[in-house]
CSV table of C-alpha atoms and ligand atoms in Angstrom, one decimal:
chain,number,residue,atom,x,y,z
I,1,MET,CA,8.7,2.8,-23.7
I,2,ASP,CA,10.1,0.0,-21.0
I,3,LEU,CA,7.8,-2.1,-18.8
I,4,ASP,CA,8.1,0.2,-16.1
I,5,ASP,CA,6.9,3.6,-17.4
I,6,VAL,CA,3.8,0.9,-18.8
I,7,PHE,CA,3.5,0.0,-14.8
I,8,ALA,CA,4.3,3.5,-14.3
I,9,GLU,CA,1.3,5.2,-16.4
I,10,ARG,CA,-1.3,2.5,-15.6
I,11,GLN,CA,-1.1,3.1,-12.0
I,12,SER,CA,-0.6,7.2,-11.7
I,13,GLY,CA,-4.2,7.5,-11.5
I,14,PRO,CA,-6.8,4.9,-9.6
I,15,THR,CA,-6.3,1.3,-10.3
I,16,GLN,CA,-9.8,0.0,-11.9
I,17,LEU,CA,-10.8,-2.8,-10.1
I,18,GLU,CA,-12.7,-6.1,-11.6
I,19,PRO,CA,-16.0,-6.7,-11.2
I,20,GLY,CA,-16.8,-8.8,-7.8
I,21,SER,CA,-13.0,-8.9,-7.0
I,22,ALA,CA,-11.7,-8.2,-3.5
I,23,ASN,CA,-12.6,-4.5,-3.2
I,24,ALA,CA,-10.9,-1.1,-1.6
I,25,VAL,CA,-10.8,-2.7,1.5
I,26,GLY,CA,-9.4,-5.9,1.1
I,27,ARG,CA,-6.7,-4.6,-1.9
I,28,MET,CA,-5.3,-1.4,1.0
I,29,LEU,CA,-5.3,-4.6,3.7
I,30,GLY,CA,-2.8,-7.0,1.4
I,31,LEU,CA,-1.1,-4.1,0.8
I,32,LEU,CA,-0.2,-1.8,3.7
I,33,GLY,CA,-1.3,-5.3,6.5
I,34,ASP,CA,2.6,-6.4,5.4
I,35,GLU,CA,5.4,-4.9,7.8
I,36,TRP,CA,8.3,-4.8,5.4
I,37,THR,CA,6.0,-2.4,2.8
I,38,LEU,CA,5.1,-0.4,5.5
I,39,LEU,CA,8.9,0.5,6.5
I,40,ILE,CA,10.2,0.3,2.2
I,41,ILE,CA,7.9,3.2,1.9
I,42,GLN,CA,8.9,4.5,5.1
I,43,GLN,CA,12.2,4.9,3.7
I,44,GLY,CA,10.9,6.6,0.1
I,45,LEU,CA,8.8,8.8,2.1
I,46,GLN,CA,12.3,10.1,3.0
I,47,GLY,CA,14.1,10.2,0.5
I,48,VAL,CA,15.4,6.9,0.8
I,49,GLY,CA,15.6,4.1,-1.8
I,50,ARG,CA,18.8,2.4,-3.2
I,51,PHE,CA,18.9,-1.0,-2.4
I,52,GLY,CA,22.3,-0.2,-0.5
I,53,GLN,CA,20.7,1.8,1.6
I,54,LEU,CA,17.4,-0.3,2.4
I,55,MET,CA,19.0,-2.9,3.3
I,56,SER,CA,21.1,-1.6,5.9
I,57,ALA,CA,18.5,0.4,6.8
I,58,MET,CA,15.7,-2.3,7.8
I,59,PRO,CA,16.6,-6.1,9.0
I,60,ILE,CA,15.3,-6.9,5.6
I,61,SER,CA,16.8,-9.8,3.4
I,62,ASN,CA,17.9,-9.6,-0.1
I,63,SER,CA,16.0,-11.8,-1.7
I,64,VAL,CA,12.8,-11.1,0.4
I,65,LEU,CA,14.4,-7.0,-0.1
I,66,THR,CA,14.5,-7.9,-4.4
I,67,SER,CA,10.5,-8.7,-4.2
I,68,ARG,CA,9.0,-6.5,-1.2
I,69,LEU,CA,10.5,-4.2,-4.2
I,70,ASN,CA,9.2,-6.0,-7.5
I,71,LEU,CA,5.9,-5.7,-5.6
I,72,LEU,CA,5.6,-2.5,-4.6
I,73,VAL,CA,5.9,-1.1,-8.9
I,74,ARG,CA,3.9,-3.6,-9.5
I,75,GLU,CA,1.4,-2.1,-7.6
I,76,GLY,CA,2.5,2.2,-8.5
I,77,LEU,CA,3.4,2.8,-4.9
I,78,LEU,CA,7.5,2.9,-6.1
I,79,ARG,CA,9.6,3.9,-9.6
I,80,ARG,CA,12.3,2.5,-10.3
I,81,ASN,CA,14.4,5.3,-10.9
I,82,ILE,CA,18.2,4.0,-13.2
I,83,TYR,CA,20.3,7.4,-12.0
I,84,GLN,CA,23.6,5.1,-13.6
I,85,THR,CA,24.0,3.4,-16.4
I,86,ASN,CA,27.5,1.6,-16.3
I,87,PRO,CA,27.2,0.0,-14.7
I,88,LEU,CA,23.5,0.2,-14.0
I,89,ARG,CA,22.3,1.4,-11.4
I,90,ALA,CA,18.1,1.9,-9.8
I,91,GLU,CA,16.0,3.6,-6.9
I,92,TYR,CA,13.0,3.4,-6.6
I,93,VAL,CA,11.0,6.3,-5.5
I,94,VAL,CA,7.9,6.9,-4.6
I,95,THR,CA,5.6,8.1,-5.3
I,96,ASP,CA,1.9,9.7,-6.4
I,97,ARG,CA,-0.1,6.3,-4.6
I,98,SER,CA,2.5,6.1,-2.1
I,99,ARG,CA,3.2,9.7,-1.2
I,100,ALA,CA,-0.3,10.4,-0.2
I,101,LEU,CA,-0.2,7.3,2.2
I,102,TRP,CA,1.5,10.5,4.4
I,103,PRO,CA,-1.0,10.4,7.0
I,104,PHE,CA,-1.5,6.9,7.4
I,105,MET,CA,2.2,6.4,8.3
I,106,LEU,CA,2.0,9.6,10.6
I,107,ALA,CA,-0.7,8.1,12.1
I,108,ILE,CA,0.4,4.6,13.0
I,109,TRP,CA,3.7,7.1,14.1
I,110,ASP,CA,1.5,9.2,16.8
I,111,TRP,CA,-0.4,5.6,17.8
I,112,GLU,CA,3.3,3.9,18.3
I,113,GLY,CA,4.8,6.7,19.5
I,114,ARG,CA,2.1,7.6,22.1
I,115,TRP,CA,0.7,3.9,23.3
I,116,VAL,CA,3.5,1.1,22.7
I,117,ASP,CA,6.0,1.9,25.5
I,118,GLU,CA,9.5,0.8,24.6
I,119,HIS,CA,8.9,2.6,21.3
I,120,ALA,CA,8.3,6.7,22.8
I,121,ASP,CA,12.0,7.2,22.2
I,122,GLN,CA,13.4,5.4,18.8
I,123,LEU,CA,10.8,6.7,16.7
I,124,PRO,CA,10.2,10.3,14.1
I,125,THR,CA,9.5,13.9,15.9
I,126,MET,CA,7.2,15.3,13.5
I,127,ARG,CA,7.9,19.8,12.8
I,128,HIS,CA,5.0,21.3,11.1
I,129,GLU,CA,7.3,23.9,9.0
I,130,ARG,CA,3.7,26.2,9.3
I,131,CYS,CA,4.2,27.1,12.7
I,132,GLY,CA,7.4,26.5,13.7
I,133,SER,CA,6.1,23.6,16.2
I,134,ASP,CA,6.8,20.4,17.0
I,135,PHE,CA,3.2,18.6,16.6
I,136,VAL,CA,0.3,15.8,17.3
I,137,PRO,CA,-1.4,15.0,14.3
I,138,VAL,CA,-5.3,15.4,15.0
I,139,LEU,CA,-8.1,13.8,13.3
I,140,ALA,CA,-11.2,16.0,11.9
I,141,CYS,CA,-13.3,16.0,9.2
I,142,GLY,CA,-12.8,17.5,6.3
I,143,SER,CA,-15.9,20.0,5.9
I,144,CYS,CA,-16.5,21.5,9.1
I,145,GLY,CA,-13.1,21.2,10.9
I,146,ALA,CA,-14.5,18.8,13.9
I,147,PRO,CA,-12.5,17.2,15.7
I,148,VAL,CA,-13.5,13.3,14.9
I,149,GLU,CA,-13.0,9.7,17.2
I,150,ALA,CA,-15.0,6.3,15.6
I,151,LYS,CA,-17.7,7.5,17.3
I,152,ASP,CA,-18.1,10.6,15.2
I,153,VAL,CA,-18.0,8.0,11.7
I,154,ALA,CA,-21.8,6.5,10.7
I,155,ALA,CA,-20.0,3.4,8.4
I,156,GLU,CA,-22.2,1.5,6.1
I,157,TRP,CA,-20.8,-1.1,3.2
I,158,GLY,CA,-21.5,0.5,-0.2
I,159,PRO,CA,-22.1,-1.0,-3.7
I,160,SER,CA,-18.8,-2.6,-3.4
I,161,GLY,CA,-18.8,-3.6,0.0
I,162,SER,CA,-19.3,-6.0,2.0
I,163,TRP,CA,-17.3,-8.5,4.8
I,164,GLU,CA,-15.9,-11.2,1.5
I,165,ARG,CA,-14.7,-8.7,-0.2
I,166,SER,CA,-12.6,-7.1,2.1
I,167,VAL,CA,-10.8,-9.5,3.3
I,168,PRO,CA,-7.5,-9.1,2.5
I,169,GLU,CA,-6.4,-10.0,-0.5
I,170,SER,CA,-3.0,-12.0,0.0
I,171,ILE,CA,-0.2,-10.2,-2.4
I,172,THR,CA,2.8,-11.7,-0.2
I,173,ARG,CA,3.1,-15.1,0.1
I,174,ARG,CA,2.8,-16.1,3.5
I,175,ARG,CA,3.4,-19.2,5.4
I,176,SER,CA,0.2,-18.7,7.8
I,177,ASP,CA,-2.1,-16.5,9.3
I,178,SER,CA,0.3,-16.3,12.6
I,179,ASP,CA,3.8,-16.0,10.9
I,180,THR,CA,2.7,-11.8,10.4
I,181,THR,CA,1.1,-11.4,13.7
I,182,ARG,CA,5.2,-11.2,14.9
I,183,SER,CA,6.3,-8.1,14.5
I,184,MET,CA,9.8,-8.9,11.9
I,185,SER,CA,11.3,-6.3,12.4
I,186,GLY,CA,10.2,-5.4,15.5
I,187,LEU,CA,9.4,-1.1,14.4
I,188,PHE,CA,5.5,-1.6,13.9
I,189,PRO,CA,5.3,-4.2,16.6
I,190,GLU,CA,1.4,-3.6,17.7
I,191,THR,CA,0.0,-2.0,14.5
I,192,MET,CA,1.2,-5.2,12.6
I,193,LEU,CA,-0.6,-7.5,15.5
I,194,VAL,CA,-3.9,-5.6,14.5
I,195,PHE,CA,-3.2,-4.7,11.1
I,196,GLY,CA,-0.9,-7.6,9.9
I,197,ASN,CA,-3.7,-10.1,9.3
I,198,ARG,CA,-6.7,-10.8,7.7
I,199,TRP,CA,-9.0,-11.7,11.3
I,200,SER,CA,-6.3,-9.2,12.6
I,201,SER,CA,-8.4,-6.3,11.1
I,202,ALA,CA,-11.4,-7.8,10.9
I,203,LEU,CA,-12.0,-8.6,14.4
I,204,LEU,CA,-10.6,-4.7,14.7
I,205,GLY,CA,-13.2,-3.6,12.2
I,206,ALA,CA,-16.1,-5.6,13.4
I,207,ALA,CA,-14.6,-4.0,17.4
I,208,PHE,CA,-15.4,-0.4,16.4
I,209,ARG,CA,-19.1,-1.4,14.6
I,210,GLY,CA,-19.6,-2.0,18.4
I,211,VAL,CA,-20.0,-5.5,18.6
I,212,THR,CA,-19.3,-7.4,21.8
I,213,ARG,CA,-19.0,-10.8,22.5
I,214,PHE,CA,-17.1,-13.7,22.0
I,215,SER,CA,-20.5,-15.2,18.9
I,216,ASP,CA,-21.0,-12.5,17.6
I,217,PHE,CA,-17.4,-12.0,16.3
I,218,GLU,CA,-17.2,-15.1,15.4
I,219,ALA,CA,-20.7,-14.6,13.0
I,220,ASN,CA,-18.9,-11.6,11.6
I,221,LEU,CA,-15.6,-13.0,10.6
I,222,GLY,CA,-16.9,-16.6,10.2
I,223,ALA,CA,-13.9,-17.7,11.5
I,224,PRO,CA,-13.1,-21.0,12.8
I,225,PRO,CA,-13.9,-20.4,17.2
I,226,THR,CA,-10.5,-20.9,18.0
I,227,VAL,CA,-9.5,-18.6,15.9
I,228,VAL,CA,-11.6,-15.7,16.8
I,229,ALA,CA,-10.4,-16.7,20.9
I,230,GLU,CA,-6.3,-16.5,20.2
I,231,ARG,CA,-7.3,-12.8,18.4
I,232,LEU,CA,-9.4,-12.2,21.5
I,233,LYS,CA,-7.2,-13.1,23.7
I,234,ALA,CA,-3.4,-10.8,21.9
I,235,PHE,CA,-5.7,-8.8,21.4
I,236,CYS,CA,-6.7,-8.2,25.1
I,237,ALA,CA,-3.0,-9.0,26.1
I,238,ILE,CA,-1.9,-5.7,24.0
I,239,GLY,CA,-4.7,-3.4,25.9
I,240,ILE,CA,-6.6,-3.0,22.2
I,241,LEU,CA,-8.9,-4.8,24.1
I,242,ALA,CA,-10.7,-5.6,27.1
I,243,ALA,CA,-12.7,-8.4,28.4
I,244,GLY,CA,-15.7,-8.2,31.2
I,245,GLN,CA,-18.1,-9.1,32.0
I,246,ASN,CA,-22.7,-8.8,30.1
I,247,ALA,CA,-23.9,-6.1,33.2
I,248,GLN,CA,-27.3,-8.6,32.8
I,249,ARG,CA,-26.3,-11.6,31.4
I,250,PRO,CA,-22.6,-12.6,33.8
I,251,ASP,CA,-22.3,-15.1,32.1
I,252,TRP,CA,-21.4,-12.9,28.4
I,253,ALA,CA,-18.4,-11.3,28.2
I,254,GLU,CA,-17.6,-8.7,26.4
I,255,TYR,CA,-14.6,-7.5,24.4
I,256,ARG,CA,-14.4,-3.8,24.8
I,257,LEU,CA,-11.7,-1.1,22.4
I,258,THR,CA,-10.7,0.1,25.1
I,259,GLU,CA,-8.7,3.8,25.4
I,260,LYS,CA,-5.8,2.1,23.6
I,261,GLY,CA,-7.6,0.7,21.0
I,262,ARG,CA,-10.4,3.3,20.5
I,263,ALA,CA,-7.1,5.4,19.4
I,264,PHE,CA,-6.0,3.6,16.8
I,265,TYR,CA,-8.9,4.8,14.8
I,266,PRO,CA,-7.3,7.8,12.7
I,267,VAL,CA,-4.8,4.7,11.3
I,268,ILE,CA,-7.7,2.8,10.0
I,269,ALA,CA,-9.6,6.4,8.6
I,270,THR,CA,-6.5,7.6,7.2
I,271,SER,CA,-6.1,3.6,5.6
I,272,LEU,CA,-9.1,4.1,3.7
I,273,GLN,CA,-9.2,7.0,2.6
I,274,TRP,CA,-6.1,6.1,1.1
I,275,ALA,CA,-7.8,2.7,-0.3
I,276,GLN,CA,-11.3,4.5,-1.9
I,277,GLU,CA,-8.7,7.4,-3.5
I,278,TRP,CA,-6.4,4.8,-4.7
I,279,PHE,CA,-8.8,1.6,-5.6
I,280,HIS,CA,-13.0,2.6,-7.7
I,281,ALA,CA,-14.4,-0.7,-8.1
I,282,PRO,CA,-16.9,-0.4,-11.0
I,283,GLU,CA,-19.9,-0.9,-9.0
I,284,GLY,CA,-18.3,1.2,-6.6
I,285,PRO,CA,-18.1,2.5,-2.8
I,286,ALA,CA,-16.7,-0.4,-0.1
I,287,LEU,CA,-18.3,2.1,2.1
I,288,LEU,CA,-20.5,5.2,3.2
I,289,GLN,CA,-19.8,7.2,5.5
I,290,HIS,CA,-20.7,10.5,7.1
I,291,HIS,CA,-19.4,12.4,10.1
I,292,ARG,CA,-22.9,12.1,12.5
I,293,THR,CA,-21.7,16.7,12.9
I,294,CYS,CA,-22.6,18.1,9.7
I,295,GLY,CA,-23.5,15.2,8.0
I,296,GLU,CA,-21.3,15.6,5.1
I,297,ALA,CA,-19.3,12.5,3.9
I,298,PHE,CA,-15.9,11.5,6.1
I,299,ASP,CA,-13.1,13.5,4.6
I,300,ALA,CA,-9.9,12.3,6.7
I,301,THR,CA,-7.9,15.4,7.9
I,302,PHE,CA,-5.6,15.5,10.4
I,303,ARG,CA,-5.1,19.5,11.7
I,304,CYS,CA,-1.4,20.2,13.1
I,305,ASP,CA,-2.2,20.3,17.7
I,306,GLN,CA,-0.3,23.9,17.9
I,307,CYS,CA,-2.1,25.8,14.9
I,308,ASP,CA,-5.3,24.2,14.4
I,309,GLU,CA,-4.3,24.7,10.4
I,310,VAL,CA,-5.1,21.7,8.0
I,311,LEU,CA,-1.8,19.3,6.9
I,312,THR,CA,0.0,18.9,3.9
I,313,GLY,CA,2.4,16.9,3.5
I,314,ALA,CA,4.9,19.2,2.1
I,315,GLU,CA,4.7,20.7,4.8
I,316,VAL,CA,5.7,18.6,7.6
I,317,THR,CA,8.7,17.3,8.9
I,318,ILE,CA,10.1,14.5,10.3
I,319,VAL,CA,13.2,14.6,12.5
I,320,GLY,CA,14.9,11.8,13.1
I,321,ARG,CA,16.4,10.2,16.0
I,322,ASP,CA,17.5,6.6,16.7
I,323,THR,CA,15.9,4.9,13.0
I,324,PRO,CA,18.8,3.1,12.1
I,325,ASN,CA,19.0,5.2,8.9
I,326,THR,CA,19.0,8.6,9.7
I,327,SER,CA,21.3,10.7,12.3
I,328,GLY,CA,19.5,12.9,13.3
I,329,GLU,CA,19.6,15.3,10.4
I,330,THR,CA,15.6,16.7,9.2
I,331,ASP,CA,14.4,14.6,5.6
I,332,GLU,CA,11.1,16.2,4.4
I,333,TYR,CA,8.6,14.6,2.0
P,110,ZN,ZN1,-17.8,17.1,9.6
P,111,ZN,ZN1,0.9,24.2,13.2
């Protein structure tokens, strides 16, 4: 058994985390808060996994691609498949763990396509094979089927949950936090701005939990005021948050999620769902969530806005447009 098989075997089910270590949220943010990882997974889901193909599909350097591929194999998100022995040639294929990211990728495409102007024309179109229509994914409760927004879901920390244990585990080497706030490839610019940095994801989490005041953001994040100020400014600049005044105390600035900010919730919901499914802490889950309307544990699903059926990965087809690797042909997950 070679090393790849050992990894594959170990990673075929959920990862059992060490007691007291980074929880499912921290592990997820550490892995998915990296644009190259998202781009490589995106390619993998569309069947692209050879080194040369990946090099031409995105503006990535040889060494960065090599290090990301090794990381993703180690983390069970890709499997190395040798398709030729002389000379040795390997391709990287998606695993159950990375295939399970399709709702998250769908959520990002949908949000960027809808809310980031320069993207409207270059993101792939999504088709639901069951009804044959181009569709928009609608986040819904897996128990009662009702459409769900952030305000409909009650969340509290579970036994392994806390801010400290949810800080992204830094798996890739980063020069500084601010480096990761800039999109490297420009393909998911705003998603990376809100997701690709530990302070950003914590700040967004606080905003969704109803935090509005500077001092409360500061207390929630445990971050230096300059960092909080800089993140709030960046979020306001892209229209995720809007600054205003408190009605009772005009000297208090308030930062509230805009419609664009609230529309990011499906990305958060699907990422948390994936995190809790694939990373198990011995103490129990990091987050306990329930759907306020039906009272059941919240299971994030997507429904088709055209036929209202629950979407499955096998029935969603990506129709490429001007993405670097596709030329109008259809790739199925
Ligand atoms: Zn429900
Ligand atoms: Zn449909």
